[in-house]
mmCIF file of C-alpha atoms in Angstrom:
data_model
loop_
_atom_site.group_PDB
_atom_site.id
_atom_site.type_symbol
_atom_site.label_atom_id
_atom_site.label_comp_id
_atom_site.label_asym_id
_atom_site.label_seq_id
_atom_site.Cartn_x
_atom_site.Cartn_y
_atom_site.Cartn_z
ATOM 1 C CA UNK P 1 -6.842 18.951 24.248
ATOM 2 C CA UNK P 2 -4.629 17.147 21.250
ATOM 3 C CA UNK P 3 -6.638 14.003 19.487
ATOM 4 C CA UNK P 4 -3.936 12.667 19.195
ATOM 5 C CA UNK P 5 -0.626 13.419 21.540
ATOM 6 C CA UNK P 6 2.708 11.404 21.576
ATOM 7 C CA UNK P 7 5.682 12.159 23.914
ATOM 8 C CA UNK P 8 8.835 10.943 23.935
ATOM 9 C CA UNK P 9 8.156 7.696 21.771
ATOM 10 C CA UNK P 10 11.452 5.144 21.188
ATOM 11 C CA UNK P 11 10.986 1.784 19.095
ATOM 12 C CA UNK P 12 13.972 -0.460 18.241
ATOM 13 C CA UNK P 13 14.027 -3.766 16.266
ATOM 14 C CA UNK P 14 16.929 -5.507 17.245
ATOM 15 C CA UNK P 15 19.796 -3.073 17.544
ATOM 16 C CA UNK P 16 17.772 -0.738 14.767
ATOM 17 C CA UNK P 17 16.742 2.043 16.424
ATOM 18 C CA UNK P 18 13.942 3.542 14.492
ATOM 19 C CA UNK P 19 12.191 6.149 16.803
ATOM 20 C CA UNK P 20 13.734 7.911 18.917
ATOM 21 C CA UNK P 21 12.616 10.357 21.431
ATOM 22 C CA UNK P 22 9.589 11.499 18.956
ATOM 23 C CA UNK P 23 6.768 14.125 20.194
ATOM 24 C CA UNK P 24 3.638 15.092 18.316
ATOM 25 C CA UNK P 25 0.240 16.399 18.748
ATOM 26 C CA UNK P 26 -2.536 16.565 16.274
ATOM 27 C CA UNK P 27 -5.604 18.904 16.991
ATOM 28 C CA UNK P 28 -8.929 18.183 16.827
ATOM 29 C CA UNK P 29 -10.092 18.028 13.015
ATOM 30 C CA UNK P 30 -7.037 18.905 11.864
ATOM 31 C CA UNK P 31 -4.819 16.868 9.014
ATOM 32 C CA UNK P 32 -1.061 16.350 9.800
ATOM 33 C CA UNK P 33 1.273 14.494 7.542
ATOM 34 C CA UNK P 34 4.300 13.097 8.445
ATOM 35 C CA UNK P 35 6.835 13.510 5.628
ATOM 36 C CA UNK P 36 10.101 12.145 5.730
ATOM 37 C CA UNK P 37 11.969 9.220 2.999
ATOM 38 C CA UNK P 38 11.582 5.526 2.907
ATOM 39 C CA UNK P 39 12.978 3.967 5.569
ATOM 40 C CA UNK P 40 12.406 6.962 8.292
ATOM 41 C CA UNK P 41 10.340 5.821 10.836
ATOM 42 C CA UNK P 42 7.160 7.254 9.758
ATOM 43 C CA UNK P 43 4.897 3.845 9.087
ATOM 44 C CA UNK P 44 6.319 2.741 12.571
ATOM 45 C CA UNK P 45 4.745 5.585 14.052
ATOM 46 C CA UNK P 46 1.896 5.479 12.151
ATOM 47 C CA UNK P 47 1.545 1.606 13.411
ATOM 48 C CA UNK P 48 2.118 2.798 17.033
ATOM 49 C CA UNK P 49 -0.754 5.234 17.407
ATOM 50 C CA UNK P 50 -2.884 2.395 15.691
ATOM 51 C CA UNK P 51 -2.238 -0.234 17.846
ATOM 52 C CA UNK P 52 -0.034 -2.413 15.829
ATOM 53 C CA UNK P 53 2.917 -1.984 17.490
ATOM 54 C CA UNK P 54 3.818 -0.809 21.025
ATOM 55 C CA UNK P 55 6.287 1.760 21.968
ATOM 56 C CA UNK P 56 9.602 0.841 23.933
ATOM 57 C CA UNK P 57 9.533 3.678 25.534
ATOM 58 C CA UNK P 58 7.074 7.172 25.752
ATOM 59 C CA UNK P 59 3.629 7.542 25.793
ATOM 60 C CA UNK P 60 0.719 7.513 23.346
ATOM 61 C CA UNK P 61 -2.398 9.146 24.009
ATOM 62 C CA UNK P 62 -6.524 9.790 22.404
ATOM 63 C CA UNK P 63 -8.867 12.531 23.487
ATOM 64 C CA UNK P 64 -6.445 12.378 26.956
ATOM 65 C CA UNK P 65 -6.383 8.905 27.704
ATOM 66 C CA UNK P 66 -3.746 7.121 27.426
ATOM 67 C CA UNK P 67 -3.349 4.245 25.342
ATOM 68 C CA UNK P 68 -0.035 3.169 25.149
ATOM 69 C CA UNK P 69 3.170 3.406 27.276
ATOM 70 C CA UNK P 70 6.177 1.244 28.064
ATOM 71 C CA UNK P 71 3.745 -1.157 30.229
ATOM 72 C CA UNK P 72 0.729 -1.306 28.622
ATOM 73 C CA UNK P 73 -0.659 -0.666 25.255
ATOM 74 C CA UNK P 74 -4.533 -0.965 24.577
ATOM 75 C CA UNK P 75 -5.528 -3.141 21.500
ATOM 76 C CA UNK P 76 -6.270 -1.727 18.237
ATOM 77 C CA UNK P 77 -9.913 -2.184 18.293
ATOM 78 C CA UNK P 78 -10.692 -0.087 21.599
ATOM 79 C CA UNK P 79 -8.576 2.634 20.220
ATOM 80 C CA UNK P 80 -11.792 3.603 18.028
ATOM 81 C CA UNK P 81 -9.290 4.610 15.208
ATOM 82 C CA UNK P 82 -9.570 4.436 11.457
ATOM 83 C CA UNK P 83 -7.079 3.018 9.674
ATOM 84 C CA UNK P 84 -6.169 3.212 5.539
ATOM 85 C CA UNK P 85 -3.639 1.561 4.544
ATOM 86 C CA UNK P 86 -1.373 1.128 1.215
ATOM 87 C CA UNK P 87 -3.496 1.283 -1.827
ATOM 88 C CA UNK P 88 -6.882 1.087 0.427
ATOM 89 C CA UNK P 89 -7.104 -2.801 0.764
ATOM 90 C CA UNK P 90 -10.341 -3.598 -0.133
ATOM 91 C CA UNK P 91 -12.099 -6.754 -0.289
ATOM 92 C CA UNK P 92 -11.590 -7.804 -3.844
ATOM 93 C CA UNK P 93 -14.533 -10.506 -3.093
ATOM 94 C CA UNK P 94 -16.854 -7.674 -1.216
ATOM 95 C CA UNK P 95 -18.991 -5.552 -3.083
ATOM 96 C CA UNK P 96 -18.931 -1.871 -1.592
ATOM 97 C CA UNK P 97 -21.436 -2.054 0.618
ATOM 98 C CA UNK P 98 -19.769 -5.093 2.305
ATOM 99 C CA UNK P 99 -16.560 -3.323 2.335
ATOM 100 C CA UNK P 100 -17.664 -0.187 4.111
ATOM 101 C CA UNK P 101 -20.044 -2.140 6.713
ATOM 102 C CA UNK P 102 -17.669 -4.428 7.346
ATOM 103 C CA UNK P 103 -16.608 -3.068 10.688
ATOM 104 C CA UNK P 104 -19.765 -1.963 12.292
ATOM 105 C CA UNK P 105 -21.632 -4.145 14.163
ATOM 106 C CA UNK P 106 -24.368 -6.381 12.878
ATOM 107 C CA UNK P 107 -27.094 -4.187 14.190
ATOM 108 C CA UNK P 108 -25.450 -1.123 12.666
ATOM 109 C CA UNK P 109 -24.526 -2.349 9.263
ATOM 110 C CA UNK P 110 -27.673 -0.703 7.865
ATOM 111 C CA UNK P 111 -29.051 0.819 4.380
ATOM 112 C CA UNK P 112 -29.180 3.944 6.064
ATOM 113 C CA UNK P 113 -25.468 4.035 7.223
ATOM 114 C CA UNK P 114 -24.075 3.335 3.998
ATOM 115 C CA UNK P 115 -26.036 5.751 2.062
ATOM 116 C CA UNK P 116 -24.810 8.164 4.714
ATOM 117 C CA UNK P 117 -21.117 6.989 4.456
ATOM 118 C CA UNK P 118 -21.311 6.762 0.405
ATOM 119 C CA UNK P 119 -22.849 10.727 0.343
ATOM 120 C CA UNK P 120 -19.813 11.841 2.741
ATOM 121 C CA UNK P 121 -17.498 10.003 0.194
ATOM 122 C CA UNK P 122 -19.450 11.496 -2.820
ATOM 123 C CA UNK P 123 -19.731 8.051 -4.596
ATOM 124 C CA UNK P 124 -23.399 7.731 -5.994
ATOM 125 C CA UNK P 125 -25.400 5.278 -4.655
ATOM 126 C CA UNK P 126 -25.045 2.878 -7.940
ATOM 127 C CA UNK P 127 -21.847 2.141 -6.741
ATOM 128 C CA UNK P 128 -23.302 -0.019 -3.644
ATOM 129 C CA UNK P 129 -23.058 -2.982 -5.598
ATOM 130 C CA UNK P 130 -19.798 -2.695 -7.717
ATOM 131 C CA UNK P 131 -16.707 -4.643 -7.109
ATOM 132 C CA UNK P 132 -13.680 -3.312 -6.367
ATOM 133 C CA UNK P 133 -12.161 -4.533 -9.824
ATOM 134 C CA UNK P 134 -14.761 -2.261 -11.127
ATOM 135 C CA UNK P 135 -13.742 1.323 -10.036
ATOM 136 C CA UNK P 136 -11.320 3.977 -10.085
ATOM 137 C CA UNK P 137 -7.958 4.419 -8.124
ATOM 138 C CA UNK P 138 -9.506 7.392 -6.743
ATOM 139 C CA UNK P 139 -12.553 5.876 -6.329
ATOM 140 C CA UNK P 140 -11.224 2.564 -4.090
ATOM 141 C CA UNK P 141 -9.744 5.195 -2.451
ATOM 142 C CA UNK P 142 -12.726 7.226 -1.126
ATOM 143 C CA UNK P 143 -14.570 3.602 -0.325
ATOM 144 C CA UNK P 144 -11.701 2.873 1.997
ATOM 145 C CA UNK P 145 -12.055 6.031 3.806
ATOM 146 C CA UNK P 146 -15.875 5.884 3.938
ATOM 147 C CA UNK P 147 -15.122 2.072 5.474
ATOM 148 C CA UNK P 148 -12.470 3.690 7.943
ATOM 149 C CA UNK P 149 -14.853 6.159 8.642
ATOM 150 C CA UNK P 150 -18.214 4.109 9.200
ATOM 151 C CA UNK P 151 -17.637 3.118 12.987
ATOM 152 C CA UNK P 152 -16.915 7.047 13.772
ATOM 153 C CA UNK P 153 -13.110 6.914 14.546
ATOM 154 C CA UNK P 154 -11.116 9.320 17.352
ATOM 155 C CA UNK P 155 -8.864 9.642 14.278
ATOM 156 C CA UNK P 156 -8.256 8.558 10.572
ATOM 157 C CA UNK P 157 -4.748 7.279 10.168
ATOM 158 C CA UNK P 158 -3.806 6.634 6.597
ATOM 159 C CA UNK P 159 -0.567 5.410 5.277
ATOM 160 C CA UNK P 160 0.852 5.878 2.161
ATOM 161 C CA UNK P 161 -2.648 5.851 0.480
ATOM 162 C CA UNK P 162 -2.004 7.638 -2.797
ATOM 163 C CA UNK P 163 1.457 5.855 -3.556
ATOM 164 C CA UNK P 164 0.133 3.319 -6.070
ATOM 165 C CA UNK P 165 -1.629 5.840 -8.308
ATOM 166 C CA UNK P 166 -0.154 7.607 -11.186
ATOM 167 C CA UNK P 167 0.774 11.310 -10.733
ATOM 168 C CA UNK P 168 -2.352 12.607 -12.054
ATOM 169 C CA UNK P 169 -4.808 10.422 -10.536
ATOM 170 C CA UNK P 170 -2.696 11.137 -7.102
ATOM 171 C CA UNK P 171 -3.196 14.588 -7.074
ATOM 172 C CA UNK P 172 -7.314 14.141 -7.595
ATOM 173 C CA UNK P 173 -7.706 11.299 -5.511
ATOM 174 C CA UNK P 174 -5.590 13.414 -2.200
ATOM 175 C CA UNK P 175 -8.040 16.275 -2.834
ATOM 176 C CA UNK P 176 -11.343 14.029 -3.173
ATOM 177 C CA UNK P 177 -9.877 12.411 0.160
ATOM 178 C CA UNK P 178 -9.061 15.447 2.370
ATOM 179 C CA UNK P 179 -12.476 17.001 1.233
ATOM 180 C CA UNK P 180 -13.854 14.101 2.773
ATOM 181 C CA UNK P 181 -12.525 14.176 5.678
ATOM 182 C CA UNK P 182 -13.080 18.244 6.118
ATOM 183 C CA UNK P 183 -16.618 17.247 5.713
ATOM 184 C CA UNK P 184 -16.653 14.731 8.079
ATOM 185 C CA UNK P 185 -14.935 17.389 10.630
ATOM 186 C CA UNK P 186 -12.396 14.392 11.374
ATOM 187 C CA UNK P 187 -9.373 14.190 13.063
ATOM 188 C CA UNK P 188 -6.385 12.449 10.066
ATOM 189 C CA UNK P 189 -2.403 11.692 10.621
ATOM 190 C CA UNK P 190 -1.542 11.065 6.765
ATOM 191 C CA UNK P 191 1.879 9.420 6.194
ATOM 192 C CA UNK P 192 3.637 10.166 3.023
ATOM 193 C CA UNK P 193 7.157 10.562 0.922
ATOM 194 C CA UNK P 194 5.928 12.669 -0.922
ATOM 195 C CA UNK P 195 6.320 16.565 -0.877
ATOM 196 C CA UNK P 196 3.863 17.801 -3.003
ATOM 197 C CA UNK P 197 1.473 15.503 -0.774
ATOM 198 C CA UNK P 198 2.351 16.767 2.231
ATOM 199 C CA UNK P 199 2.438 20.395 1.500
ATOM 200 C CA UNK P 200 -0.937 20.680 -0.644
ATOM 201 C CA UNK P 201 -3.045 18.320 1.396
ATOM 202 C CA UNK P 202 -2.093 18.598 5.275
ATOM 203 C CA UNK P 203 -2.600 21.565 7.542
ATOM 204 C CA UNK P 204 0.167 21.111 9.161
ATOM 205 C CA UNK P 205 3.385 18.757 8.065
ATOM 206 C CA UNK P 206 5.877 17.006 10.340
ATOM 207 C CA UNK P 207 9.301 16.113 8.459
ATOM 208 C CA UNK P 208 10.492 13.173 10.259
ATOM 209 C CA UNK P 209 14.837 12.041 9.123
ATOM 210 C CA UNK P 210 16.029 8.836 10.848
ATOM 211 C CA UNK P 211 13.349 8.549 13.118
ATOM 212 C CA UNK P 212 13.643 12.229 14.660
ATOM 213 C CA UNK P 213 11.027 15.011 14.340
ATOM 214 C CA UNK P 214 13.024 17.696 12.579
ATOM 215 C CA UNK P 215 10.295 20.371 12.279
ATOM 216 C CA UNK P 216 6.615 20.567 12.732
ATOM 217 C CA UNK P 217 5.248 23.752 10.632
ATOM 218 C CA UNK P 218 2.747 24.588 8.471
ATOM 219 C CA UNK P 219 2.979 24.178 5.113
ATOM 220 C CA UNK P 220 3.943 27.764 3.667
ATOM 221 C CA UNK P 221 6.138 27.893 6.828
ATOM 222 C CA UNK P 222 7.907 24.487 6.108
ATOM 223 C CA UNK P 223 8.821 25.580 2.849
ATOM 224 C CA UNK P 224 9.736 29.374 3.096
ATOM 225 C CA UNK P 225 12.030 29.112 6.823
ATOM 226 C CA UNK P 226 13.042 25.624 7.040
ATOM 227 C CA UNK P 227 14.556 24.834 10.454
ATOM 228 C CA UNK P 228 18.081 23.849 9.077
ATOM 229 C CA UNK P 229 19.454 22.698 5.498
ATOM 230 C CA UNK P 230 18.496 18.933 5.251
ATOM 231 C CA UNK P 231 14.778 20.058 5.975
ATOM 232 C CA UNK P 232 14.882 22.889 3.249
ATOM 233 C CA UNK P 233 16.688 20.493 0.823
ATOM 234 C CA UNK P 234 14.206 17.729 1.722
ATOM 235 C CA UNK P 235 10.789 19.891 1.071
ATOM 236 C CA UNK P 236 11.493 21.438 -2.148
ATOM 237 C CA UNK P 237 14.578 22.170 -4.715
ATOM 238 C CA UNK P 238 17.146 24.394 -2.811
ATOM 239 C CA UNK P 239 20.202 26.739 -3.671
ATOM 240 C CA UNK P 240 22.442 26.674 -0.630
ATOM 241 C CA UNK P 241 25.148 28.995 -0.660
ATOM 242 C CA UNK P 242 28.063 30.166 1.944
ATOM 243 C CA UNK P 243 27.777 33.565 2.722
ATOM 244 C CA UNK P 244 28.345 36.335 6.162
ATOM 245 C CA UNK P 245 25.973 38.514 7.859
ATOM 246 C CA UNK P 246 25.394 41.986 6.775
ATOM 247 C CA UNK P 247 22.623 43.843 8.451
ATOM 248 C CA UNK P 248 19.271 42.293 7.187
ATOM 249 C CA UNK P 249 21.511 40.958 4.275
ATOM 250 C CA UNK P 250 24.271 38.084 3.525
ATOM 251 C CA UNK P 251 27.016 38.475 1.243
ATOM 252 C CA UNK P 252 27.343 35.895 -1.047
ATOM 253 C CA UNK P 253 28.165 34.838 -4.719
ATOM 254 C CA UNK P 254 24.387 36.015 -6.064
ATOM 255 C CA UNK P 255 25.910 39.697 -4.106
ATOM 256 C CA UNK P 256 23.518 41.236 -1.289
ATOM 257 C CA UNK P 257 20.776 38.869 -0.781
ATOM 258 C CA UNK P 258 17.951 40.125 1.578
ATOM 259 C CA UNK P 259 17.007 38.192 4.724
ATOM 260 C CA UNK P 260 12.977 37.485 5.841
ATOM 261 C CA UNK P 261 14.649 37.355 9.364
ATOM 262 C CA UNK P 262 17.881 38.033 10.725
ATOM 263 C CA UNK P 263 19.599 34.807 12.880
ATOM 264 C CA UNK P 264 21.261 35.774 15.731
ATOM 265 C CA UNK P 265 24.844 36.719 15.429
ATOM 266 C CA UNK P 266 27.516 39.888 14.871
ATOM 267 C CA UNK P 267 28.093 41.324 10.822
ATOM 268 C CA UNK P 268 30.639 38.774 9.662
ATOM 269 C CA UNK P 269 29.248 36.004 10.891
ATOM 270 C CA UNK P 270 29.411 32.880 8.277
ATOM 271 C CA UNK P 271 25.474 31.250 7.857
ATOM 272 C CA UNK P 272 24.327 29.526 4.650
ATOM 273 C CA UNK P 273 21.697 31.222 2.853
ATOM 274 C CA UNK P 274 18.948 28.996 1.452
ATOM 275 C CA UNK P 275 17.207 30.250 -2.192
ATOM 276 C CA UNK P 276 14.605 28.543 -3.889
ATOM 277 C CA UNK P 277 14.643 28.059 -7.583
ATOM 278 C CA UNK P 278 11.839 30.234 -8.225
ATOM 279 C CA UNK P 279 13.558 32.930 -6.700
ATOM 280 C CA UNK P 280 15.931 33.212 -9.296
ATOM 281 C CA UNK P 281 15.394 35.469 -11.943
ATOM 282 C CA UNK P 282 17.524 35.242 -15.521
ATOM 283 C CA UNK P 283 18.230 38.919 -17.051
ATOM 284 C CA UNK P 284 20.925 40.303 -19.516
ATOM 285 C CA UNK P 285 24.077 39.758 -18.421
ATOM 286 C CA UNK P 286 24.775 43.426 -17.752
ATOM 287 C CA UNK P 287 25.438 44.753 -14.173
ATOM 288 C CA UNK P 288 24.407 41.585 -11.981
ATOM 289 C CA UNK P 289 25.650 38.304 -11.077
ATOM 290 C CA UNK P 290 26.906 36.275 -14.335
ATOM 291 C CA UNK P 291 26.620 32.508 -15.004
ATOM 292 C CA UNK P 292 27.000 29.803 -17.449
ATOM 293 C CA UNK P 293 24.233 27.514 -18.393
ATOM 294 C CA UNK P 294 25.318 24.233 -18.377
ATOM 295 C CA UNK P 295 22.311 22.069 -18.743
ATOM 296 C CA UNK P 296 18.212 22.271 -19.238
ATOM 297 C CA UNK P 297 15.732 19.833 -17.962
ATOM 298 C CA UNK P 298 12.325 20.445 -19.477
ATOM 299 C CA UNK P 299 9.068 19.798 -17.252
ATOM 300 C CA UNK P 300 6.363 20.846 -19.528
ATOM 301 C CA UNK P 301 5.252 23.615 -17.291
ATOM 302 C CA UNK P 302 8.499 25.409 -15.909
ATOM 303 C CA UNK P 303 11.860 24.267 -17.101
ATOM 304 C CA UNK P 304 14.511 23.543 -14.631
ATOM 305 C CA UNK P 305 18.009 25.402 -15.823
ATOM 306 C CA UNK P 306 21.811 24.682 -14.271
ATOM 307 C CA UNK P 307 23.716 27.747 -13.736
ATOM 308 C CA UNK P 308 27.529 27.642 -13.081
ATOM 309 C CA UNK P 309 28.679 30.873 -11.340
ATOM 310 C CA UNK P 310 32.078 32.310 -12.078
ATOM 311 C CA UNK P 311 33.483 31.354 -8.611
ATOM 312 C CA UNK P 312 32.323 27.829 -8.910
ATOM 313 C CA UNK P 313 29.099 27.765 -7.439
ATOM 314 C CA UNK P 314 26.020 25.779 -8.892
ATOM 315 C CA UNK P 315 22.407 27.188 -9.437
ATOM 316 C CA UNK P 316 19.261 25.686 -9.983
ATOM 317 C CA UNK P 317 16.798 28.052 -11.640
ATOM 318 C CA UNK P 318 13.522 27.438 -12.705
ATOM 319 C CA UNK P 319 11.639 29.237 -15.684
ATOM 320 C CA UNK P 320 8.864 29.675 -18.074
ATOM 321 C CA UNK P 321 9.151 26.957 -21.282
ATOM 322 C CA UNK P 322 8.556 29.663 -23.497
ATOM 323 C CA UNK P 323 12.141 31.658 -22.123
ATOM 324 C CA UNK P 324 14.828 28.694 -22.257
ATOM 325 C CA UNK P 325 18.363 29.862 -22.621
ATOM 326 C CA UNK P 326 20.799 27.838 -24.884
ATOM 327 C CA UNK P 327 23.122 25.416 -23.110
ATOM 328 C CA UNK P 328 26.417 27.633 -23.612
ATOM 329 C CA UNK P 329 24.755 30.784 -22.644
ATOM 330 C CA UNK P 330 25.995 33.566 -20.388
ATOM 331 C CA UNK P 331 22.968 34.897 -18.233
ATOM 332 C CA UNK P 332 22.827 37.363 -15.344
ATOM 333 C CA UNK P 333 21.019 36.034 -12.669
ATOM 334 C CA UNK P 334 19.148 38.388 -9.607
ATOM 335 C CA UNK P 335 17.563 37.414 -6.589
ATOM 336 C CA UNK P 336 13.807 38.059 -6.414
ATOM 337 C CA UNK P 337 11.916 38.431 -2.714
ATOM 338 C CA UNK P 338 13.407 37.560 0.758
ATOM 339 C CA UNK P 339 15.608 34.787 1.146
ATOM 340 C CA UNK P 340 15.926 32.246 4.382
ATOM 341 C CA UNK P 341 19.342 31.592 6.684
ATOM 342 C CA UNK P 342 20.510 29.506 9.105
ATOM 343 C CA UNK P 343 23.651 29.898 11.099
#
């Protein structure tokens, strides 16, 4: 049975329809992000299966039991679900014992629950007492888990949580959270825009485009045999290139690039072939596929090089600092590993 299952869930405001028609499950212990840009539908949904907001249409449901559909819609607090939002939003005027006990009951809000809650969050106990003012991003962070965590939640729901640290401190504060909640063995839907997020952090990822579900994968999955060109484009940098159907092989400008699966369809047939950048190898322009470089984008490190093809086409290629072709260059470029399709 799915913690968490919605089917067939519409929301409108106004004459804005934001959801439409959206299923999802999320297994027990398991952490799903929805990906998708600003403006998607993805906090909506998010709000939905907390409670917040109720669904115009579908059904929402915890452990099997239904708490929301078009009629009724249970309140947040008997949903027994934690909920993180933007930037954690602690208490500035609670220490952090008052912020993580500050759900449980009276009777419950005990020295022995937060030193439990604190060692799941691996914060030291001399933290008990600080401020919020007086810790780390990544810190705050893990105290507003450990305080969505304290009343043991059907499932964590956290939204956005990471998207007011700096890149660095993002990465370290996603991992300190998600080891948390493996620990814990709990049950998290993690809302994000960000790719990187999504695909290092979740065990599964849902991309979500104007309020539709496109494709519900794994990460390595999501990334290697995206369902169709927006969600391959969205996910990571992508090549996409017109080409026909030749055996386990499309013709195209890079020549005969090798399929990891054949679409359906005669030889001939026209598809677009998606290749990453990291596919793309640069070599001596003898014998392969030659290009101009028209422009270099340092990232400290890969470097991310623009390739103009002599029938037009545009490459993105990425490659090691230390091998950076002049702007003005003529490269060969080859196609490394198995490349995906889609009719």
């Amino acid at each position: 049975m799915s913690r968490v299952s919605v089917k067939g869930v519409r929301k409108s405001f106004g004459s804005h329809d934001v959801l439409h028609d959206v299923d999802l499950e999320v297994e027990d212990a398991e952490i799903l992000a929805v990906l998708g840009p600003s403006g998607c539908g993805k906090t909506t949904l998010l709000r939905i299966v907390a409670g917040f907001l109720e669904p115009d249409a579908g059904v929402v449901a915890l452990d099997g039991v239904t708490v929301a559909d078009s009629r009724t819609s249970l309140p947040p607090w008997r949903r027994r679900v934690g909920y993180v939002p933007q930037e954690g939003a602690l208490f500035p005027h609670l220490d952090v014992r008052g912020n993580i006990l500050f759900g449980l009951p009276r009777g419950e809000r005990t020295a022995r629950r937060l030193a439990e809650m604190l060692r799941l969050a691996e914060l030291p106990d001399t933290v008990a007492g600080s401020y919020p003012r007086e810790l780390s991003g990544g810190q705050q962070q893990r105290v507003a888990l450990a305080r969505a965590l304290a009343p043991g939640p059907r499932v964590v729901l956290l939204d956005e949580p990471f998207s007011s640290l700096d890149a660095a401190l993002r990465l370290s504060a996603g991992r300190e959270v998600t080891a948390v909640l493996r620990n814990a063995g709990s049950t998290a839907l993690l809302v994000t825009h960000d790719q990187g997020e999504a695909l290092s952090l979740a065990d599964r990822v849902a991309v979500m485009d104007d309020g539709v579900i496109r494709q519900v994968d794994t990460p390595v999955q999501l990334y290697g045999a995206p369902v169709d060109p927006r969600v391959g484009r969205f996910v990571g940098d992508a090549n996409l290139l017109s080409g026909e159907l030749r055996g386990d092989a499309v013709t195209c400008a890079l020549g005969t690039v090798a399929l990891s699966r054949r679409p359906p369809g005669e030889d001939g047939t026209k598809v677009t072939l998606l290749v990453r950048p990291e596919q793309l190898r640069l070599v001596t322009p003898r014998g392969s596929v030659t290009a101009l470089v028209t422009e270099v984008v340092f990232y400290g490190p890969h470097a991310s090089v623009r390739l103009s093809l002599d029938a037009g086409t545009t490459l993105c290629v990425r490659v090691d600092p230390a091998h950076v072709p002049p702007v003005g260059d003529r490269v060969g470029v080859v196609v490394t590993g198995l490349s995906g399709v889609f009719s």
